[in-house]
Amino acid sequence: MRRALDAAAGAAAAGEVPVGAVLIREGVVIAVAANAPRTLADPTAHAEMRVIREGAALLGRERLEDCDLWVTLEPCAMCAGAIAHARIARLYYAAADPKGGAVEHGPRFFGQPTCHHRPEVYAGIGEREAAALLRDFFAARR
Amino acid sequence: MRRALDAAAGAAAAGEVPVGAVLIREGVVIAVAANAPRTLADPTAHAEMRVIREGAALLGRERLEDCDLWVTLEPCAMCAGAIAHARIARLYYAAADPKGGAVEHGPRFFGQPTCHHRPEVYAGIGEREAAALLRDFFAARR
């Protein structure tokens, strides 16, 4: 989670909502990315989407059942859907997101009958630092 | 929808689940794509995601509030989330998807309080042909 938090801090410096993600396979980091929809002019460029796409490209396959995803914020519906499509084994996230989260809020996607893969989910690791990054970012913009 | 259905037929020929999408801006087609997660080794490469990313790259911005999206199948949670993030104005889809759809099934994402943009939604246009493409594709694989 340390590397995901560092990526999130980098996003804030670039004027992006500070969220970072890391993809791990067999104990090795294979992708690190920050949230970058503005910078990349791509509404799908959330940190989770970026590491999933990068990891899949690297491994040359659409299914990442041997990979774990670490992210500093509770994934939204788009990212939760992508995590299910990619068959991610374990999802670790830091801060909860009552406004846009789709794991423990809103659609609670992994509990839906239309969700075809549910990763193991571990929440709260690094929560305080992840939430502080977001709070400081939005406070500075007001 | 004609061009989306043709893209879907092309996907089937490539061994991909036949779904096609088209992005329209001011009456002009700016992106056409088929579902291609296997071909591209990218679990996020649904037809909708591909036209949204392509359209955003073309216009150089993350918000596509002046664009309409046409797709042959009810979007899943990932794609519905991307449609909301991209601020797509109108969504037209052909066949409903009780197994994986997230508009009128499962999470019914656009009705969630965590959804921050709801496009106008029009369903059923070209439904029979879109459903037949999917039915024939899965029948041939059994």
CSV table of C-alpha atoms in Angstrom, one decimal:
chain,number,residue,atom,x,y,z
A,1,MET,CA,0.0,0.0,0.0
A,2,ARG,CA,3.0,2.3,0.5
A,3,ARG,CA,3.6,2.5,-3.3
A,4,ALA,CA,-0.1,3.1,-4.0
A,5,LEU,CA,-0.1,5.9,-1.5
A,6,ASP,CA,3.0,7.4,-3.1
A,7,ALA,CA,1.3,7.2,-6.5
A,8,ALA,CA,-1.7,8.9,-5.0
A,9,ALA,CA,0.4,11.8,-3.7
A,10,GLY,CA,1.9,12.1,-7.2
A,11,ALA,CA,-1.6,12.4,-8.7
A,12,ALA,CA,-2.4,15.3,-6.3
A,13,ALA,CA,0.8,17.1,-7.4
A,14,ALA,CA,-0.5,16.8,-11.0
A,15,GLY,CA,-3.9,18.3,-10.1
A,16,GLU,CA,-5.7,14.9,-10.2
A,17,VAL,CA,-7.8,13.4,-7.4
A,18,PRO,CA,-5.2,11.6,-5.4
A,19,VAL,CA,-5.8,7.8,-5.8
A,20,GLY,CA,-3.1,5.3,-6.5
A,21,ALA,CA,-3.0,1.6,-7.3
A,22,VAL,CA,-0.6,-1.3,-7.5
A,23,LEU,CA,-0.9,-4.7,-9.2
A,24,ILE,CA,1.0,-7.6,-7.6
A,25,ARG,CA,1.7,-11.0,-9.0
A,26,GLU,CA,3.4,-13.7,-7.0
A,27,GLY,CA,4.7,-11.0,-4.6
A,28,VAL,CA,6.1,-8.9,-7.3
A,29,VAL,CA,4.8,-5.4,-8.3
A,30,ILE,CA,3.9,-5.6,-12.0
A,31,ALA,CA,2.1,-2.2,-12.4
A,32,VAL,CA,1.8,1.1,-10.5
A,33,ALA,CA,-0.4,3.9,-11.6
A,34,ALA,CA,-2.2,7.0,-10.4
A,35,ASN,CA,-5.6,8.4,-11.2
A,36,ALA,CA,-5.1,10.5,-14.4
A,37,PRO,CA,-8.4,11.2,-16.3
A,38,ARG,CA,-7.6,14.9,-16.9
A,39,THR,CA,-4.0,14.4,-17.8
A,40,LEU,CA,-4.7,11.6,-20.2
A,41,ALA,CA,-8.0,13.0,-21.5
A,42,ASP,CA,-9.5,9.6,-20.7
A,43,PRO,CA,-12.6,9.3,-18.4
A,44,THR,CA,-11.7,5.6,-17.8
A,45,ALA,CA,-8.1,6.4,-16.5
A,46,HIS,CA,-8.7,5.6,-12.9
A,47,ALA,CA,-5.7,4.1,-11.1
A,48,GLU,CA,-7.3,0.6,-10.9
A,49,MET,CA,-8.1,0.6,-14.6
A,50,ARG,CA,-4.6,1.7,-15.5
A,51,VAL,CA,-2.9,-1.1,-13.5
A,52,ILE,CA,-5.3,-3.7,-14.7
A,53,ARG,CA,-4.8,-2.7,-18.4
A,54,GLU,CA,-1.0,-2.5,-17.9
A,55,GLY,CA,-0.8,-5.8,-16.1
A,56,ALA,CA,-3.0,-7.6,-18.7
A,57,ALA,CA,-0.9,-6.1,-21.6
A,58,LEU,CA,2.3,-7.2,-19.8
A,59,LEU,CA,1.0,-10.8,-19.2
A,60,GLY,CA,-0.7,-11.0,-22.7
A,61,ARG,CA,-4.0,-12.2,-21.3
A,62,GLU,CA,-7.3,-10.7,-20.2
A,63,ARG,CA,-7.6,-12.7,-17.0
A,64,LEU,CA,-5.4,-11.8,-14.0
A,65,GLU,CA,-6.6,-14.5,-11.5
A,66,ASP,CA,-3.1,-14.7,-10.1
A,67,CYS,CA,-2.9,-11.0,-9.3
A,68,ASP,CA,-3.9,-8.9,-6.3
A,69,LEU,CA,-4.9,-5.2,-6.6
A,70,TRP,CA,-4.0,-2.6,-3.9
A,71,VAL,CA,-5.7,0.8,-4.2
A,72,THR,CA,-6.0,3.8,-1.9
A,73,LEU,CA,-9.7,4.4,-2.3
A,74,GLU,CA,-12.8,2.1,-2.5
A,75,PRO,CA,-13.3,1.3,-6.2
A,76,CYS,CA,-16.2,2.9,-8.1
A,77,ALA,CA,-18.7,0.8,-10.2
A,78,MET,CA,-16.5,1.1,-13.3
A,79,CYS,CA,-13.4,-0.2,-11.5
A,80,ALA,CA,-15.3,-2.9,-9.5
A,81,GLY,CA,-16.7,-4.1,-12.8
A,82,ALA,CA,-13.2,-4.2,-14.3
A,83,ILE,CA,-11.8,-6.1,-11.3
A,84,ALA,CA,-14.5,-8.7,-11.7
A,85,HIS,CA,-13.9,-9.0,-15.5
A,86,ALA,CA,-10.1,-9.4,-14.8
A,87,ARG,CA,-10.7,-12.1,-12.2
A,88,ILE,CA,-8.5,-10.3,-9.7
A,89,ALA,CA,-7.8,-12.6,-6.7
A,90,ARG,CA,-7.7,-10.2,-3.8
A,91,LEU,CA,-8.6,-6.5,-3.5
A,92,TYR,CA,-7.1,-4.3,-0.8
A,93,TYR,CA,-8.3,-0.8,-0.4
A,94,ALA,CA,-7.5,2.0,2.0
A,95,ALA,CA,-10.3,4.6,2.4
A,96,ALA,CA,-14.0,4.0,1.9
A,97,ASP,CA,-15.8,6.2,-0.5
A,98,PRO,CA,-19.4,6.8,0.5
A,99,LYS,CA,-19.9,9.2,-2.4
A,100,GLY,CA,-18.8,7.0,-5.3
A,101,GLY,CA,-17.7,3.6,-4.0
A,102,ALA,CA,-19.3,0.5,-5.3
A,103,VAL,CA,-17.9,-2.2,-3.0
A,104,GLU,CA,-19.4,-1.3,0.4
A,105,HIS,CA,-21.6,1.6,-0.9
A,106,GLY,CA,-24.1,2.2,-3.7
A,107,PRO,CA,-24.4,-0.9,-6.0
A,108,ARG,CA,-22.3,-3.1,-3.6
A,109,PHE,CA,-21.3,-4.7,-6.9
A,110,PHE,CA,-19.5,-7.8,-5.7
A,111,GLY,CA,-22.8,-8.9,-4.0
A,112,GLN,CA,-24.9,-8.6,-7.1
A,113,PRO,CA,-26.1,-11.7,-9.0
A,114,THR,CA,-24.8,-10.0,-12.2
A,115,CYS,CA,-21.3,-10.0,-10.8
A,116,HIS,CA,-19.5,-13.1,-12.1
A,117,HIS,CA,-16.3,-13.0,-10.0
A,118,ARG,CA,-15.9,-11.8,-6.4
A,119,PRO,CA,-12.3,-11.1,-5.2
A,120,GLU,CA,-11.5,-11.5,-1.6
A,121,VAL,CA,-11.8,-7.9,-0.2
A,122,TYR,CA,-9.7,-6.3,2.6
A,123,ALA,CA,-10.5,-2.7,3.5
A,124,GLY,CA,-8.9,-0.1,5.8
A,125,ILE,CA,-5.2,-0.7,5.3
A,126,GLY,CA,-3.6,2.7,5.1
A,127,GLU,CA,-7.0,4.3,5.4
A,128,ARG,CA,-5.9,7.4,7.5
A,129,GLU,CA,-3.2,8.5,5.1
A,130,ALA,CA,-5.3,7.8,2.0
A,131,ALA,CA,-8.2,9.8,3.4
A,132,ALA,CA,-5.9,12.7,4.5
A,133,LEU,CA,-4.5,13.0,0.9
A,134,LEU,CA,-8.0,13.3,-0.5
A,135,ARG,CA,-9.1,15.7,2.3
A,136,ASP,CA,-6.1,18.0,1.7
A,137,PHE,CA,-6.6,17.9,-2.0
A,138,PHE,CA,-10.2,19.0,-1.9
A,139,ALA,CA,-9.5,21.6,0.9
A,140,ALA,CA,-6.8,23.2,-1.3
A,141,ARG,CA,-9.2,23.5,-4.2
A,142,ARG,CA,-12.0,25.3,-2.2
B,1,MET,CA,-27.4,1.3,-34.6
B,2,ARG,CA,-26.7,-0.3,-38.0
B,3,ARG,CA,-22.9,0.4,-37.6
B,4,ALA,CA,-22.9,-0.9,-34.1
B,5,LEU,CA,-24.6,-4.1,-35.2
B,6,ASP,CA,-22.0,-4.5,-38.1
B,7,ALA,CA,-19.2,-4.1,-35.6
B,8,ALA,CA,-20.8,-6.7,-33.3
B,9,ALA,CA,-21.0,-9.1,-36.3
B,10,GLY,CA,-17.3,-8.5,-36.9
B,11,ALA,CA,-16.5,-9.3,-33.3
B,12,ALA,CA,-18.2,-12.7,-33.6
B,13,ALA,CA,-16.1,-13.5,-36.7
B,14,ALA,CA,-13.0,-12.7,-34.5
B,15,GLY,CA,-14.2,-15.1,-31.8
B,16,GLU,CA,-15.3,-12.3,-29.4
B,17,VAL,CA,-18.7,-12.0,-27.8
B,18,PRO,CA,-20.6,-10.0,-30.5
B,19,VAL,CA,-21.2,-6.5,-29.1
B,20,GLY,CA,-20.6,-3.3,-31.0
B,21,ALA,CA,-20.7,0.4,-30.1
B,22,VAL,CA,-20.7,3.8,-31.9
B,23,LEU,CA,-20.0,7.2,-30.4
B,24,ILE,CA,-21.8,10.1,-32.1
B,25,ARG,CA,-21.2,13.9,-31.8
B,26,GLU,CA,-23.4,16.4,-33.4
B,27,GLY,CA,-24.8,13.8,-35.8
B,28,VAL,CA,-21.3,12.6,-36.8
B,29,VAL,CA,-19.8,9.2,-36.0
B,30,ILE,CA,-16.5,9.8,-34.2
B,31,ALA,CA,-15.7,6.2,-33.0
B,32,VAL,CA,-16.8,2.7,-33.8
B,33,ALA,CA,-15.6,-0.4,-32.0
B,34,ALA,CA,-16.3,-4.0,-31.2
B,35,ASN,CA,-15.9,-6.0,-28.0
B,36,ALA,CA,-12.3,-7.3,-28.0
B,37,PRO,CA,-10.9,-8.3,-24.6
B,38,ARG,CA,-9.3,-11.5,-25.9
B,39,THR,CA,-7.9,-10.1,-29.0
B,40,LEU,CA,-6.4,-7.1,-27.2
B,41,ALA,CA,-5.6,-9.0,-23.9
B,42,ASP,CA,-7.5,-6.3,-22.1
B,43,PRO,CA,-10.4,-7.2,-19.7
B,44,THR,CA,-11.6,-3.6,-20.0
B,45,ALA,CA,-11.9,-3.6,-23.8
B,46,HIS,CA,-15.6,-3.7,-24.1
B,47,ALA,CA,-17.1,-1.9,-27.1
B,48,GLU,CA,-18.4,1.0,-25.0
B,49,MET,CA,-15.1,1.5,-23.3
B,50,ARG,CA,-13.2,1.5,-26.6
B,51,VAL,CA,-15.4,4.2,-28.2
B,52,ILE,CA,-15.4,6.3,-25.1
B,53,ARG,CA,-11.6,6.2,-24.8
B,54,GLU,CA,-11.2,6.8,-28.5
B,55,GLY,CA,-13.7,9.7,-28.6
B,56,ALA,CA,-12.1,11.3,-25.5
B,57,ALA,CA,-8.6,11.0,-27.1
B,58,LEU,CA,-9.9,12.5,-30.3
B,59,LEU,CA,-11.6,15.4,-28.6
B,60,GLY,CA,-8.7,15.8,-26.1
B,61,ARG,CA,-11.0,15.9,-23.0
B,62,GLU,CA,-12.4,13.5,-20.4
B,63,ARG,CA,-16.0,14.7,-20.6
B,64,LEU,CA,-18.2,13.9,-23.6
B,65,GLU,CA,-21.4,15.7,-22.6
B,66,ASP,CA,-22.1,16.5,-26.3
B,67,CYS,CA,-21.8,12.8,-27.3
B,68,ASP,CA,-24.4,10.0,-27.6
B,69,LEU,CA,-23.4,6.3,-27.3
B,70,TRP,CA,-25.1,3.5,-29.3
B,71,VAL,CA,-24.4,-0.1,-28.2
B,72,THR,CA,-25.9,-3.5,-29.2
B,73,LEU,CA,-26.1,-4.8,-25.6
B,74,GLU,CA,-27.2,-3.3,-22.2
B,75,PRO,CA,-23.9,-2.0,-20.6
B,76,CYS,CA,-22.4,-3.8,-17.7
B,77,ALA,CA,-21.4,-2.1,-14.4
B,78,MET,CA,-17.9,-1.2,-15.7
B,79,CYS,CA,-19.3,0.4,-18.9
B,80,ALA,CA,-22.2,2.1,-17.1
B,81,GLY,CA,-19.7,3.6,-14.7
B,82,ALA,CA,-17.6,4.8,-17.6
B,83,ILE,CA,-20.6,6.3,-19.3
B,84,ALA,CA,-21.4,8.3,-16.1
B,85,HIS,CA,-17.8,9.4,-15.7
B,86,ALA,CA,-17.7,10.5,-19.4
B,87,ARG,CA,-21.0,12.5,-19.0
B,88,ILE,CA,-22.5,10.8,-22.1
B,89,ALA,CA,-25.7,12.7,-23.0
B,90,ARG,CA,-27.8,9.8,-24.4
B,91,LEU,CA,-27.4,6.0,-24.3
B,92,TYR,CA,-29.2,3.8,-26.8
B,93,TYR,CA,-28.9,0.1,-26.5
B,94,ALA,CA,-30.4,-2.8,-28.4
B,95,ALA,CA,-30.7,-6.1,-26.4
B,96,ALA,CA,-31.2,-6.3,-22.6
B,97,ASP,CA,-28.7,-8.4,-20.6
B,98,PRO,CA,-30.3,-10.1,-17.6
B,99,LYS,CA,-27.0,-11.9,-16.8
B,100,GLY,CA,-24.6,-9.0,-16.8
B,101,GLY,CA,-26.4,-5.7,-17.5
B,102,ALA,CA,-26.2,-2.8,-15.0
B,103,VAL,CA,-28.8,-0.5,-16.4
B,104,GLU,CA,-32.1,-2.3,-16.0
B,105,HIS,CA,-30.6,-5.3,-14.2
B,106,GLY,CA,-28.3,-6.0,-11.2
B,107,PRO,CA,-27.0,-2.7,-9.8
B,108,ARG,CA,-29.3,-0.5,-12.0
B,109,PHE,CA,-26.4,1.9,-11.7
B,110,PHE,CA,-27.9,5.1,-13.1
B,111,GLY,CA,-30.5,5.0,-10.3
B,112,GLN,CA,-27.9,4.7,-7.5
B,113,PRO,CA,-27.1,7.8,-5.3
B,114,THR,CA,-23.4,7.1,-6.0
B,115,CYS,CA,-24.0,7.7,-9.7
B,116,HIS,CA,-23.2,11.3,-10.5
B,117,HIS,CA,-24.5,11.6,-14.1
B,118,ARG,CA,-27.5,9.8,-15.6
B,119,PRO,CA,-27.7,9.8,-19.4
B,120,GLU,CA,-31.1,9.7,-21.1
B,121,VAL,CA,-31.6,6.0,-21.8
B,122,TYR,CA,-33.4,4.4,-24.8
B,123,ALA,CA,-33.5,0.6,-25.0
B,124,GLY,CA,-34.7,-1.9,-27.6
B,125,ILE,CA,-33.7,-0.3,-30.9
B,126,GLY,CA,-32.3,-3.2,-33.0
B,127,GLU,CA,-32.9,-5.6,-30.2
B,128,ARG,CA,-33.9,-8.6,-32.3
B,129,GLU,CA,-30.8,-8.5,-34.5
B,130,ALA,CA,-28.4,-7.9,-31.6
B,131,ALA,CA,-29.9,-10.7,-29.6
B,132,ALA,CA,-29.8,-13.1,-32.6
B,133,LEU,CA,-26.0,-12.3,-33.0
B,134,LEU,CA,-25.4,-13.3,-29.4
B,135,ARG,CA,-27.6,-16.4,-29.5
B,136,ASP,CA,-25.9,-17.7,-32.7
B,137,PHE,CA,-22.5,-17.0,-31.2
B,138,PHE,CA,-23.1,-18.9,-28.0
B,139,ALA,CA,-25.0,-21.7,-29.8
B,140,ALA,CA,-22.0,-22.2,-32.2
B,141,ARG,CA,-19.6,-22.6,-29.2
B,142,ARG,CA,-21.7,-25.3,-27.4
